[in-house]
Amino acid sequence: MCGIIGVVGKNPVNQLLYDGLLVLQHRGQDAAGIVTCDGNTFFMHKNNGLVQDVFRTRHMRSLIGNAGIAHVRYPTAGSSSAAEAQPFYVNSPFGIVLGHNGNLTNSAQLKQEMFRQDLRHINTNSDSEVLLNVLAHEIETSSHNAVLNTDMIFEAVAGVHKRCRGAYAVVAMIANFGLLAFRDPYGIRPLVIGKNESEQGTEYIVASESVALDVLGFTLVRDVAPGEAIFIDLDGNFFSRQCAESPQLSPCIFEYVYLARPDSVIDNVSVYQTRLHMGESLADKIAREWKHLKIDVVIPIPDTSRPSALELANKLNLTYREGFIKNRYIGRTFIMPGQALRKKSVRQKLNPIGMEFKDKNVLLVDDSIVRGTTSRQIVQMARDAGASKVFFASAAPPVRYPNVYGIDMPSRSELLATGRTDEEICAEIGADALIYQDLDALITAVQKSNPDIKVFDCSCFDGKYITGDIDEAYLACAESVRGDGAAQKRPANSITQLDLNLVGTEEEELV
Ligand SMILES: O=P(O)(O)OC[C@H]1O[C@H](OP(=O)(O)OP(=O)(O)O)[C@H](O)[C@@H]1O
Ligand SMILES: NC(=O)CC[C@H](N)C(=O)O
Ligand SMILES: [Mg+2]
């Protein structure tokens, strides 16, 4: 996942976009970028790194204009090169910038089509650059070189839906015109709309998660519907249209398990509440099938599992204790690039409080076990801290299948649960017992908060890919291109690629 924001305001939006990116940092730690629009001109700065490291005062000063978009990146295609940091820019037609959360599943084919039929050059291996060029081509076609209007923009988004497969939540700006945002016909990745009634008129925001709206002082209006496009012109007029033929809301269930912040509301579902529900149903399963376990204390693995662990303990009438202290200056491990770094960071990040483990039977609760990087080390830490028995519970079912929609788990061989029984996984992480949530129970946990969502993308748990275009050949190819150690994942030398960074260069600083 990545984090995206777009704003059309009545005053300069640079600080809003920066503050919004800080709040969405948990969705991408590799690169960050902001583009502002002052009428006909875009101002852009983007680079690898955390938001606080990428933007300096000199960049912020140069990001002028009352409208703009911003992005934090967690790469799932191409490499982590700075040249693939977002937003991307294309000059024709009209000048367009785009930020994308998700992953296209037909980007290789589209890239060829772009080159052969549409005479467009894609300079990186990023699927998002492909998506921008498809959008640009469709806008060019629908506008017939005439003056652009909203009908033409919505027609272009309909064209994007016809050509693109996979997951895409998008914010884009068309120079001198306005902010465009849309979601793929399944609404796999989240996107919400907010507004703020200022003295000068209504200001609009779109963002990956509602937490960005809360913090920026906007109120949540609604989600962008699957397949829908919204357009806000630079005067703040709001337009929307359904652009897909058969939209069907099927959000990624992993957003609720791990990706989103608990204080966000996505598709009318409080992420926090679903995590409480997950804890409740996991407690039911333990009460039903694991009564014989003598548990002295329930301990969460910070951060994401906390609400589930808390509710699980409540339901089972067990003591809940914070047994691991997290170093607040280290980011999320799972979205770090490369297994070596992920492995090292778990020990740097989490440290046990000895007295909570000494001579106790502990139940450790995590939201999920993916590669097993965290669980393997945490169980050992609990033992080293003197635990008598270490039981482990996961609020999500076993992750056995790759994700192709914007979560970087492309390779079955990296997933701890692929090809292993629960007992074998338990032995791998060195626990005395392992309890997984059932998939039905996970779905129910989310549906309890919004029964209108009938379908979820649960592909990493059940191998059923909602877009229907994923076969063994696709998975094998993704595995070879993006698995740990694959060449494309290594940061390419961005100097060999076009550098379109525009504002606040070191040279400017010296002037
Ligand atoms: O099995 P693994 O491959 O280790 O992946 C799963 C772990 O990674 C995530 O934690 P992370 O540290 O990324 O973030 P958090 O602080 O939000 O829990 C998740 O919450 C699990 O703890
Ligand atoms: N995680 C994401 O949403 C990634 C967006 C895009 N596929 C990229 O790699 O930059
Ligand atoms: Mg975690």
Short mmCIF file of N, CA and C and ligand atoms in Angstrom, two decimals, residues 258 301-305 332-334 349-350 366-368 374, ligand 3:
data_model
loop_
_atom_site.label_atom_id
_atom_site.label_comp_id
_atom_site.label_asym_id
_atom_site.label_seq_id
_atom_site.Cartn_x
_atom_site.Cartn_y
_atom_site.Cartn_z
N TYR A 258 -4.10 -5.15 9.02
CA TYR A 258 -2.79 -4.57 9.33
C TYR A 258 -2.54 -3.19 8.72
N ILE A 301 1.75 -7.88 20.45
CA ILE A 301 3.00 -7.52 19.79
C ILE A 301 2.77 -6.17 19.14
N PRO A 302 3.33 -5.12 19.75
CA PRO A 302 2.98 -3.78 19.30
C PRO A 302 3.45 -3.53 17.87
N ASP A 303 2.73 -2.68 17.11
CA ASP A 303 1.58 -1.93 17.53
C ASP A 303 0.23 -2.52 17.11
N THR A 304 0.20 -3.05 15.89
CA THR A 304 -1.10 -3.25 15.25
C THR A 304 -2.00 -4.23 16.01
N SER A 305 -1.44 -5.19 16.71
CA SER A 305 -2.29 -6.22 17.33
C SER A 305 -2.97 -5.77 18.61
N ARG A 332 7.55 0.74 10.73
CA ARG A 332 6.95 -0.58 10.58
C ARG A 332 7.94 -1.52 9.89
N THR A 333 8.06 -2.71 10.46
CA THR A 333 9.03 -3.66 9.95
C THR A 333 8.58 -4.27 8.63
N PHE A 334 7.30 -4.62 8.58
CA PHE A 334 6.79 -5.39 7.45
C PHE A 334 6.97 -4.64 6.12
N LYS A 349 13.58 -2.98 17.55
CA LYS A 349 12.33 -2.27 17.80
C LYS A 349 11.64 -2.72 19.07
N LEU A 350 11.69 -4.03 19.35
CA LEU A 350 10.90 -4.55 20.47
C LEU A 350 11.80 -5.14 21.54
N ASP A 366 -0.55 -11.48 17.74
CA ASP A 366 -0.19 -10.56 16.65
C ASP A 366 -1.35 -10.50 15.68
N ASP A 367 -1.35 -9.42 14.85
CA ASP A 367 -2.44 -9.29 13.87
C ASP A 367 -2.30 -10.32 12.77
N SER A 368 -1.05 -10.65 12.41
CA SER A 368 -0.84 -11.60 11.31
C SER A 368 0.57 -12.16 11.38
N THR A 374 8.71 -11.50 12.49
CA THR A 374 8.43 -11.01 13.84
C THR A 374 8.21 -12.18 14.80
MG MG B 3 3.29 -5.84 14.05
#
